[in-house]
XYZ file of C-alpha atoms in Angstrom:
82
model
C -1.669 11.300 2.029
C 0.701 13.756 3.643
C -1.580 15.828 5.852
C -0.957 16.185 9.571
C -3.384 14.768 12.162
C -3.016 15.433 15.911
C 0.579 14.510 16.521
C 0.903 12.350 13.443
C 1.123 12.184 9.669
C -1.680 10.584 7.695
C -0.267 8.085 5.211
C -1.480 5.156 3.162
C -1.543 1.867 5.049
C 0.501 -0.332 2.746
C 0.048 -3.392 4.971
C -3.736 -3.178 4.612
C -3.529 -2.401 0.894
C -1.372 -5.479 0.293
C -3.615 -7.556 2.566
C -6.660 -6.452 0.545
C -4.905 -7.664 -2.604
C -3.950 -10.956 -0.954
C -7.557 -11.453 0.170
C -8.575 -11.104 -3.483
C -6.205 -13.826 -4.650
C -3.023 -11.855 -5.316
C 0.142 -13.385 -3.878
C 2.965 -11.009 -3.007
C 4.972 -12.601 -5.828
C 2.146 -11.873 -8.298
C 1.919 -8.285 -7.051
C 5.663 -7.910 -7.645
C 5.357 -9.219 -11.208
C 2.267 -7.135 -12.021
C 3.808 -3.900 -10.724
C 7.439 -4.473 -11.715
C 8.502 -3.950 -8.101
C 11.079 -6.390 -6.680
C 9.544 -9.099 -4.506
C 11.721 -8.226 -1.508
C 10.574 -4.625 -1.688
C 6.914 -5.697 -1.670
C 7.643 -7.777 1.447
C 9.247 -4.715 3.093
C 6.099 -2.663 2.430
C 3.942 -5.438 3.882
C 6.153 -5.623 6.968
C 6.025 -1.810 7.360
C 9.837 -1.671 7.100
C 9.534 1.246 4.655
C 7.088 3.089 2.422
C 7.185 3.232 -1.369
C 8.223 6.298 -3.346
C 5.246 8.110 -4.852
C 5.582 6.586 -8.333
C 5.978 3.071 -6.946
C 3.033 3.512 -4.595
C 0.898 4.646 -7.519
C 1.566 1.331 -9.286
C 0.409 -0.614 -6.245
C -2.646 1.621 -5.848
C -3.606 1.151 -9.491
C -3.559 -2.617 -8.960
C -5.501 -2.244 -5.679
C -8.174 -0.097 -7.354
C -8.609 -2.654 -10.118
C -8.779 -5.582 -7.708
C -11.134 -3.988 -5.192
C -13.269 -1.826 -7.475
C -12.652 1.076 -5.089
C -11.414 4.577 -5.802
C -7.904 5.707 -4.867
C -9.446 8.035 -2.272
C -10.903 4.967 -0.520
C -7.498 3.358 0.066
C -6.781 2.477 3.725
C -4.825 5.082 5.681
C -3.040 5.196 9.010
C -1.661 7.927 11.242
C 2.079 7.732 11.872
C 3.263 9.323 15.087
C 5.877 12.021 14.611
């Protein structure tokens, strides 16, 4: 998730990942508890205020994979303009 695409950087779309979890019954509070990530930090990821460090993102992705039945490689991505 760090490759370059025509004037931008391809990165995981944390808003969509968290929305997928919410659509499957996970509240942001429950995501925070399940991952050990502070609730306010989860809200910042949802609001696109910042992106998680690699190790923190992996915890969210593990939960997302379990909830959606999808592979990590199928996680939603977005292109950030640089």
